[in-house]
Short mmCIF file of C-alpha atoms and ligand atoms in Angstrom, two decimals:
data_model
loop_
_atom_site.label_atom_id
_atom_site.label_comp_id
_atom_site.label_asym_id
_atom_site.label_seq_id
_atom_site.Cartn_x
_atom_site.Cartn_y
_atom_site.Cartn_z
CA MET A 140 95.36 74.43 108.11
CA ASP A 141 99.40 73.70 107.48
CA SER A 142 99.74 75.37 111.87
CA ILE A 143 103.47 75.83 112.87
CA SER A 144 103.42 73.10 114.89
CA HIS A 145 103.07 73.23 118.79
CA ALA A 146 106.92 72.93 120.16
CA THR A 147 107.97 75.62 117.78
CA LEU A 148 104.83 77.77 119.43
CA SER A 149 106.48 76.89 123.02
CA LYS A 150 109.71 77.40 121.91
CA ILE A 151 109.38 81.11 120.51
CA ALA A 152 107.12 81.73 123.59
CA SER A 153 109.76 81.41 125.86
CA ASP A 154 112.76 82.62 123.75
CA PHE A 155 110.81 85.72 123.67
CA GLY A 156 108.34 85.52 126.11
CA THR A 157 103.96 86.26 126.32
CA PRO A 158 102.02 87.95 125.17
CA VAL A 159 103.27 87.73 121.59
CA TYR A 160 102.60 87.37 117.73
CA VAL A 161 104.42 85.07 115.59
CA TYR A 162 104.12 85.43 111.77
CA ASP A 163 104.50 82.11 109.53
CA CYS A 164 106.07 83.76 106.69
CA ASN A 165 105.24 80.25 104.25
CA LYS A 166 101.64 80.44 105.14
CA ILE A 167 101.77 83.82 102.89
CA THR A 168 103.73 83.07 100.27
CA SER A 169 101.35 79.28 100.02
CA GLN A 170 98.26 81.91 100.12
CA TYR A 171 100.25 84.29 97.61
CA GLN A 172 100.34 81.25 95.31
CA ARG A 173 96.95 80.42 95.16
CA LEU A 174 95.86 83.70 94.32
CA THR A 175 97.61 84.05 91.36
CA ASN A 176 97.54 80.33 90.83
CA ALA A 177 93.46 81.60 89.89
CA PHE A 178 93.92 83.87 87.81
CA ASN A 179 96.57 82.93 85.44
CA GLY A 180 96.37 84.05 82.41
CA GLY A 181 94.49 87.09 83.20
CA ASP A 182 96.00 90.56 83.15
CA VAL A 183 95.77 90.57 87.22
CA ARG A 184 97.45 92.63 89.53
CA PHE A 185 97.79 91.56 93.00
CA PHE A 186 97.64 94.82 96.22
CA TYR A 187 98.44 94.05 99.43
CA ALA A 188 96.20 96.06 101.95
CA CYS A 189 99.17 96.23 103.89
CA LYS A 190 95.95 97.86 106.99
CA ALA A 191 96.14 94.28 107.54
CA LEU A 192 99.18 93.98 109.15
CA THR A 193 102.78 97.66 108.16
CA ASN A 194 105.46 95.60 110.18
CA VAL A 195 108.75 96.22 107.36
CA ASN A 196 109.32 92.85 107.62
CA ILE A 197 106.53 91.61 106.49
CA LEU A 198 106.30 94.05 103.91
CA ARG A 199 109.22 92.64 102.99
CA HIS A 200 108.10 89.29 102.68
CA ILE A 201 105.20 90.51 100.32
CA ARG A 202 107.22 92.25 98.15
CA SER A 203 109.35 89.74 96.83
CA LEU A 204 106.95 86.97 96.45
CA GLY A 205 105.27 90.29 93.16
CA ALA A 206 102.72 91.76 94.81
CA GLY A 207 102.10 95.92 95.07
CA VAL A 208 100.75 97.27 98.31
CA ASP A 209 97.33 99.58 99.47
CA CYS A 210 97.78 102.29 101.46
CA SER A 211 94.90 103.65 103.79
CA SER A 212 96.92 106.28 105.49
CA ILE A 213 100.39 108.09 103.79
CA ASN A 214 102.35 106.87 106.94
CA GLU A 215 101.46 103.37 105.49
CA VAL A 216 103.23 104.54 102.06
CA LYS A 217 105.82 105.67 103.94
CA LEU A 218 105.77 102.49 104.82
CA ALA A 219 105.85 100.69 101.62
CA VAL A 220 109.15 103.57 100.61
CA VAL A 221 111.01 101.75 103.70
CA ALA A 222 109.86 98.68 102.84
CA GLY A 223 111.45 99.44 99.07
CA PHE A 224 108.24 98.97 97.30
CA LEU A 225 108.01 101.46 94.20
CA PRO A 226 105.95 103.62 93.39
CA SER A 227 104.32 101.96 90.47
CA GLU A 228 103.91 99.20 93.48
CA ILE A 229 101.78 100.75 95.16
CA LEU A 230 98.51 102.47 96.13
CA TYR A 231 97.15 104.45 98.21
CA THR A 232 92.81 104.37 98.62
CA SER A 233 91.44 107.25 100.71
CA ASN A 234 89.12 107.03 102.69
CA GLY A 235 88.03 111.01 103.77
CA ILE A 236 91.62 112.42 103.96
CA ASP A 237 92.45 115.58 103.84
CA PHE A 238 93.86 116.94 100.33
CA ALA A 239 97.56 117.75 101.81
CA GLU A 240 97.46 114.01 102.33
CA ILE A 241 97.03 113.43 97.98
CA GLU A 242 99.29 115.48 96.96
CA GLU A 243 101.53 114.48 99.21
CA ALA A 244 101.13 111.00 97.63
CA GLN A 245 101.01 112.16 94.20
CA SER A 246 104.82 113.95 95.17
CA MET A 247 105.53 110.83 95.24
CA GLY A 248 104.23 109.25 92.05
CA VAL A 249 101.97 105.92 94.31
CA HIS A 250 98.97 105.47 92.07
CA ILE A 251 95.59 106.99 93.62
CA ASN A 252 92.36 106.89 94.52
CA ILE A 253 89.83 108.94 95.86
CA ASP A 254 86.15 108.48 96.85
CA SER A 255 84.77 112.07 97.19
CA LEU A 256 83.33 114.39 94.84
CA SER A 257 84.62 116.96 97.33
CA ASN A 258 88.24 115.63 97.09
CA LEU A 259 88.06 114.78 92.96
CA GLU A 260 87.38 118.52 92.49
CA LYS A 261 90.51 118.77 94.80
CA PHE A 262 92.24 117.08 92.64
CA GLY A 263 90.73 117.92 89.14
CA LYS A 264 91.84 122.02 89.94
CA LYS A 265 95.71 121.03 90.99
CA PHE A 266 96.27 118.99 88.27
CA GLY A 267 93.80 117.77 85.46
CA HIS A 268 94.84 115.57 83.47
CA SER A 269 98.86 115.59 83.83
CA TYR A 270 98.41 112.73 86.85
CA PRO A 271 96.21 109.56 86.21
CA VAL A 272 93.26 108.61 89.18
CA GLY A 273 91.18 106.16 90.16
CA ILE A 274 87.95 106.68 91.69
CA ARG A 275 86.57 104.98 93.65
CA LEU A 276 82.82 104.13 93.80
CA ARG A 277 80.65 102.94 96.22
CA PRO A 278 78.13 100.11 94.14
CA ASN A 279 75.12 100.14 97.03
CA ILE A 280 75.11 96.38 97.72
CA MET A 281 75.39 94.12 100.94
CA ALA A 282 78.65 92.87 101.58
CA GLY A 283 80.57 91.30 103.96
CA GLY A 284 80.16 88.59 107.06
CA ASN A 285 78.96 91.55 109.03
CA LEU A 286 77.53 95.09 109.01
CA LYS A 287 80.20 96.47 110.29
CA ILE A 288 82.37 94.79 108.15
CA SER A 289 80.08 95.84 105.18
CA THR A 290 81.56 99.17 102.90
CA GLY A 291 79.39 99.27 100.48
CA HIS A 292 76.42 99.65 101.62
CA GLU A 293 73.93 102.49 100.93
CA LYS A 294 74.37 104.26 103.61
CA SER A 295 78.06 103.06 104.15
CA LYS A 296 80.55 106.60 103.81
CA PHE A 297 82.77 104.68 101.71
CA GLY A 298 83.40 105.51 98.18
CA ILE A 299 81.08 108.17 95.82
CA SER A 300 77.98 106.86 94.84
CA VAL A 301 77.26 105.29 91.25
CA ASN A 302 74.45 106.96 92.20
CA GLN A 303 75.92 110.95 91.60
CA LEU A 304 77.24 109.55 88.63
CA ASP A 305 76.28 112.33 86.79
CA LYS A 306 78.64 114.39 88.88
CA ILE A 307 81.39 112.74 88.50
CA LEU A 308 81.45 113.04 85.82
CA ALA A 309 80.22 116.37 85.28
CA LEU A 310 84.12 116.79 87.33
CA VAL A 311 86.07 115.34 85.17
CA ASP A 312 84.91 116.44 81.69
CA ARG A 313 85.30 120.39 83.74
CA TYR A 314 89.04 119.22 84.43
CA ASP A 315 89.98 116.63 81.84
CA LEU A 316 90.71 114.54 84.88
CA PHE A 317 93.00 111.62 83.33
CA VAL A 318 90.68 108.31 84.89
CA GLN A 319 92.40 105.35 85.05
CA ALA A 320 90.95 103.09 87.24
CA LEU A 321 87.27 102.68 89.00
CA HIS A 322 87.60 100.95 92.95
CA ILE A 323 85.31 98.91 94.22
CA HIS A 324 86.55 97.33 97.58
CA THR A 325 82.35 96.17 99.31
CA GLY A 326 83.07 94.52 102.95
CA SER A 327 85.31 92.49 104.24
CA ASP A 328 84.83 88.28 104.59
CA ILE A 329 83.30 87.92 101.40
CA ARG A 330 82.25 84.96 101.17
CA ASP A 331 79.70 84.29 97.97
CA VAL A 332 81.74 85.07 94.74
CA ASP A 333 78.52 85.87 93.27
CA VAL A 334 78.81 89.24 95.70
CA PHE A 335 82.01 90.04 94.02
CA LEU A 336 80.83 88.67 90.66
CA LYS A 337 76.92 91.68 91.79
CA GLY A 338 80.18 95.29 92.41
CA ILE A 339 81.42 94.20 88.72
CA GLU A 340 78.42 93.99 87.21
CA ILE A 341 77.54 97.05 88.52
CA LEU A 342 81.51 99.06 87.50
CA PHE A 343 80.77 97.05 84.00
CA ASP A 344 77.68 99.90 83.33
CA GLN A 345 80.57 102.26 84.29
CA ILE A 346 82.94 101.59 82.27
CA PRO A 347 81.69 102.85 78.67
CA PHE A 348 81.80 106.04 80.25
CA PHE A 349 85.68 106.82 81.41
CA LYS A 350 87.75 106.60 78.18
CA GLU A 351 90.74 106.45 79.01
CA LEU A 352 89.60 103.29 81.77
CA GLU A 353 93.30 101.07 81.88
CA ILE A 354 91.91 99.33 85.12
CA ILE A 355 89.34 98.34 87.28
CA ASP A 356 89.87 97.93 91.37
CA LEU A 357 87.84 95.10 92.89
CA GLY A 358 89.49 95.95 96.91
CA GLY A 359 90.32 92.58 99.01
CA GLY A 360 87.38 90.93 101.58
CA MET A 361 88.37 87.68 101.08
CA LYS A 362 87.34 85.46 103.53
CA VAL A 363 89.12 82.74 104.94
CA PRO A 364 88.40 80.10 107.34
CA TYR A 365 88.42 80.70 111.16
CA LYS A 366 87.19 77.19 112.33
CA LYS A 367 88.11 74.21 111.48
CA ASP A 368 85.66 73.22 107.97
CA ASP A 369 85.05 76.61 108.17
CA GLU A 370 83.86 77.75 104.97
CA GLU A 371 86.22 80.13 102.51
CA THR A 372 85.91 81.85 99.79
CA ASP A 373 86.26 79.63 96.35
CA ILE A 374 89.16 81.23 95.10
CA PRO A 375 89.66 79.17 92.57
CA LEU A 376 85.84 79.68 91.35
CA LEU A 377 86.52 82.84 91.92
CA GLY A 378 89.32 84.22 89.39
CA MET A 379 87.35 81.72 86.73
CA LYS A 380 83.83 83.57 86.85
CA VAL A 381 85.71 87.43 87.00
CA LEU A 382 87.80 86.04 83.87
CA GLU A 383 84.68 84.88 82.53
CA ALA A 384 83.01 88.47 83.55
CA PHE A 385 85.77 90.87 82.23
CA ALA A 386 86.09 88.28 78.96
CA GLU A 387 82.10 89.04 77.95
CA HIS A 388 82.62 92.67 78.45
CA PRO A 389 85.57 94.02 76.53
CA ASN A 390 85.98 97.51 77.28
CA PRO A 391 84.23 99.42 74.97
CA ASN A 392 86.66 101.63 74.10
CA GLY A 393 89.04 99.47 73.42
CA LYS A 394 91.82 98.80 75.59
CA PRO A 395 92.14 95.61 77.78
CA LEU A 396 91.94 96.56 81.44
CA GLN A 397 93.54 95.47 83.26
CA ILE A 398 92.49 93.63 87.18
CA TRP A 399 94.00 94.51 89.52
CA PHE A 400 92.88 92.97 93.30
CA GLU A 401 93.61 94.27 97.17
CA PRO A 402 93.44 91.77 99.56
CA GLY A 403 94.76 92.23 103.30
CA LYS A 404 92.70 89.46 105.32
CA PHE A 405 93.51 86.47 102.95
CA LEU A 406 97.26 86.92 102.86
CA VAL A 407 98.09 87.36 106.27
CA SER A 408 95.11 86.13 108.82
CA GLU A 409 96.02 82.59 108.40
CA CYS A 410 99.96 83.37 109.20
CA GLY A 411 99.57 84.50 112.37
CA TYR A 412 99.05 83.39 116.21
CA PHE A 413 99.14 84.99 118.90
CA ILE A 414 100.70 83.41 121.72
CA THR A 415 99.12 84.14 125.42
CA GLN A 416 99.90 82.77 128.87
CA VAL A 417 97.63 81.57 131.75
CA ASN A 418 96.95 83.75 134.58
CA VAL A 419 94.21 83.28 136.85
CA MET A 420 91.67 80.57 136.81
CA LYS A 421 88.39 81.25 138.79
CA GLN A 422 86.06 80.13 138.87
CA THR A 423 82.55 80.96 139.41
CA GLY A 424 79.03 79.87 138.97
CA ALA A 425 78.54 81.27 135.75
CA ALA A 426 81.50 80.20 133.90
CA ASN A 427 85.33 78.88 134.72
CA PHE A 428 87.12 81.75 133.34
CA ALA A 429 91.12 81.66 132.44
CA SER A 430 92.29 85.22 132.74
CA VAL A 431 95.15 85.48 130.10
CA ASN A 432 98.12 88.25 130.45
CA SER A 433 96.27 89.79 127.58
CA GLY A 434 92.98 91.30 126.76
CA PHE A 435 91.84 93.47 123.55
CA ASN A 436 93.95 95.93 124.15
CA HIS A 437 96.76 93.72 121.77
CA LEU A 438 93.99 91.70 120.14
CA ILE A 439 90.49 93.84 120.10
CA ARG A 440 88.43 91.63 116.57
CA PRO A 441 86.21 89.77 119.17
CA MET A 442 85.51 92.43 121.31
CA PHE A 443 85.25 95.08 118.01
CA TYR A 444 82.98 92.34 115.95
CA ASP A 445 82.65 89.46 117.59
CA SER A 446 85.42 87.61 115.29
CA TYR A 447 86.10 84.24 116.34
CA HIS A 448 89.82 83.15 117.06
CA ARG A 449 90.29 79.55 117.14
CA ILE A 450 92.07 79.00 120.83
CA GLU A 451 94.06 75.88 121.79
CA ASN A 452 96.07 75.09 124.79
CA ILE A 453 99.60 73.89 123.67
CA SER A 454 100.10 73.49 127.37
CA ASN A 455 97.94 69.97 127.86
CA PRO A 456 97.05 68.77 124.67
CA GLY A 457 96.23 65.41 127.01
CA GLY A 458 93.98 67.47 128.81
CA ASP A 459 90.41 66.23 129.46
CA SER A 460 88.04 68.88 127.76
CA GLN A 461 85.73 71.22 128.99
CA SER A 462 84.06 73.99 128.65
CA TYR A 463 85.89 78.08 129.36
CA ALA A 464 85.18 81.89 129.13
CA VAL A 465 88.47 82.57 127.60
CA VAL A 466 89.31 86.63 128.80
CA GLY A 467 91.93 89.15 128.88
CA ASN A 468 93.37 91.28 131.93
CA ILE A 469 91.24 94.20 130.80
CA CYS A 470 90.18 96.67 133.78
CA GLU A 471 86.82 96.43 131.03
CA THR A 472 84.55 94.12 129.53
CA ASP A 473 86.98 91.51 127.58
CA THR A 474 85.67 88.41 126.48
CA PHE A 475 87.48 86.20 123.84
CA ALA A 476 85.10 83.66 124.02
CA TRP A 477 82.90 82.38 125.71
CA ASN A 478 81.61 78.97 126.39
CA ARG A 479 84.14 77.59 124.40
CA THR A 480 85.91 74.24 124.93
CA LEU A 481 89.62 73.83 125.74
CA GLN A 482 92.15 70.91 127.24
CA GLU A 483 91.94 71.56 130.39
CA VAL A 484 93.56 74.41 131.48
CA ARG A 485 95.76 75.40 134.78
CA GLU A 486 97.64 78.58 135.78
CA GLY A 487 100.75 79.26 133.26
CA ASP A 488 98.97 77.22 130.49
CA LEU A 489 100.06 79.09 127.52
CA LEU A 490 96.80 79.27 124.94
CA VAL A 491 97.30 80.12 121.60
CA PHE A 492 94.95 82.77 118.94
CA TYR A 493 94.82 80.94 114.97
CA ASN A 494 94.31 84.07 112.04
CA ALA A 495 96.07 85.95 114.45
CA GLY A 496 97.86 88.15 111.79
CA ALA A 497 95.13 90.26 110.06
CA TYR A 498 94.02 93.44 112.00
CA GLY A 499 96.03 91.80 115.98
CA PHE A 500 98.96 93.32 116.54
CA GLU A 501 97.45 96.83 114.12
CA MET A 502 94.52 97.34 115.72
CA SER A 503 96.76 96.86 119.33
CA SER A 504 97.02 99.99 121.99
CA ASN A 505 98.17 101.23 125.93
CA PHE A 506 95.10 101.12 127.41
CA ASN A 507 94.97 100.74 130.39
CA SER A 508 98.72 101.20 130.42
CA ARG A 509 100.07 98.10 129.53
CA LEU A 510 102.46 97.50 126.44
CA LYS A 511 102.33 96.47 123.37
CA PRO A 512 103.28 93.12 123.02
CA ALA A 513 106.53 91.80 120.39
CA GLU A 514 106.16 90.50 116.54
CA VAL A 515 108.30 87.49 115.69
CA MET A 516 108.83 86.07 111.79
CA LEU A 517 109.12 82.92 111.75
CA LYS A 518 111.09 82.39 107.18
CA ASP A 519 111.78 79.43 106.85
CA GLY A 520 112.96 77.25 109.44
CA GLU A 521 114.12 80.69 110.78
CA VAL A 522 112.88 82.53 113.78
CA THR A 523 113.80 86.76 114.16
CA LEU A 524 112.24 89.29 116.41
CA ILE A 525 110.69 91.76 114.39
CA ARG A 526 109.37 93.81 116.73
CA ASN A 527 110.39 94.26 120.44
CA ARG A 528 108.44 93.87 123.34
CA GLU A 529 107.43 97.97 124.20
CA ASP A 530 109.06 98.74 127.47
CA PHE A 531 107.89 101.42 130.39
CA ASP A 532 109.57 104.01 129.13
CA ASP A 533 107.21 103.91 126.25
CA LEU A 534 104.32 105.04 127.72
CA LEU A 535 106.13 108.39 128.63
CA ARG A 536 107.41 108.81 125.67
CA HIS A 537 105.31 112.05 124.57
CA GLN A 538 104.16 112.73 127.40
CA VAL A 539 105.30 116.56 128.95
CA LEU A 540 106.42 115.92 131.75
C1 LIG B 88 89.98 96.93 104.64
C2 LIG B 88 90.80 97.21 102.70
C3 LIG B 88 90.85 95.68 102.23
C4 LIG B 88 91.40 95.33 102.47
O1 LIG B 88 90.42 93.97 102.94
P1 LIG B 88 90.26 92.52 103.73
O2 LIG B 88 88.60 92.74 104.33
O3 LIG B 88 91.26 92.73 104.22
O4 LIG B 88 91.24 91.64 102.53
C5 LIG B 88 90.54 96.33 100.36
N1 LIG B 88 90.59 97.45 99.86
C6 LIG B 88 90.71 98.93 100.64
C7 LIG B 88 89.93 99.58 100.47
C8 LIG B 88 90.85 98.39 102.20
O5 LIG B 88 90.25 99.24 103.65
#
C-alpha cells in the first residue's frame, strides 16, 4: 500500500486541525490506470460512482483522467455538471426515484438507467423512441461483502427482475422504447471475478431480446484491501475474463457492445485518510478505551456495516503495542474498533483511519449537533483545503428561529 507519510499527515493535522479527511489524488490516478490497463484493447468506459465521494475537486480530478461519472440523485448530476462533466459523460442510475427527476435528467441530456417497470412505462409514454434508455436489471444472484451491501439478490429492492423480462419487453413494444443499455450492479466488496462473470452470463441471455442495444453496464463493486495483505479483486484477471466472455458472445444483433463499469470504492477508498485526535483514555475491566474527537457522525461504516478500517497512532510510532477499543465521542454506542493493537495511545495522539475515501465524509451527519470535518486534497505534492470545517452557524442555517 503506497501511503501518504506520517509526517505529511501530522503536518496537515496541525495546519488544518482535526478531525479532517485527506484525499490523495495520485492514488486515484493509479487506481484508474490499473482499470484502464486491465481492459486495454476493449471498448470499455468507466463512470465513477460518485456517491462514494462527491467533493467537486475530486470530481474534477477524476474527469481529468478521462472517466465519466455515475450519479445516484439529480443533485449528484448537478454536482457533476459543476465539476465540468459533459452530459455525454454523465450517467444517472435511478433507485426508486420520482419520475420528475428522470425528466429533469432527460432535459439535461445525460444517460439514464431506469430501475422499475413503473418509471419505464412513464418514460415510454413521454419519450417513446426519441431518447435512449438503459434498463437496470436484477439478476437475482448473491454478491458482495455482506447482505447490507448486496444489491442484486432476489430480495433486493434494486432493478427490475430478469424474471419480469416479458413485462419489460411488452413496454418496449408498446412504446417503441430505444433500449440502448442493460445494467446490473450486484453489490460492493465483490472479490471473486467469477461473481462478475455470473452476472454477465445472465445478461447474455437477455441481450438477444433488445434489438438496438449498444451498451452493457456492469456496475461497480470491486473490492479493495482493508488490511495489510488483504485480498482484493484481481483486476487484470477481471479484465481478461470479461473481454474473453464478450468475445465469445458477439451481439446477435451485429452491433458491437461497449462495456461500461461504475467503480466507486475502487477509485477512492484507499486515497482517503481520516485523522482524529484522542480526547480521553479510559481503562475499564472490559477494555482500554481510546476516545477520539469524532464518531459515527463522521465515519459511520464500522457501525453501519461492520467495516474494518486500519488505524495507526502516528504520534507514537515507537510505542509498545497494546490492545485498545477505539471509540467515538457520540452519545450512542460508537465503536470504531474493538481489541485493536496499536502503538501505545496517549491523550492528544493522532489516530489515522485508512480506506476513508469512499463512503466516509459522504455519509457523515450532524448527529449530536457536531460539526462536519474539513476535507483536504493532496495532488502532486500540493496540499489544498477543499471543504471548510463547519461552524456553529451551519447548525442553525436552516432552522426557523
Ligand atoms: C454504489 C454504486 C456503485 C459503486 O459501488 P462500489 O462498491 O463503490 O464500487 C456503482 N453503481 C451503482 C448503480 C451504485 O449504486
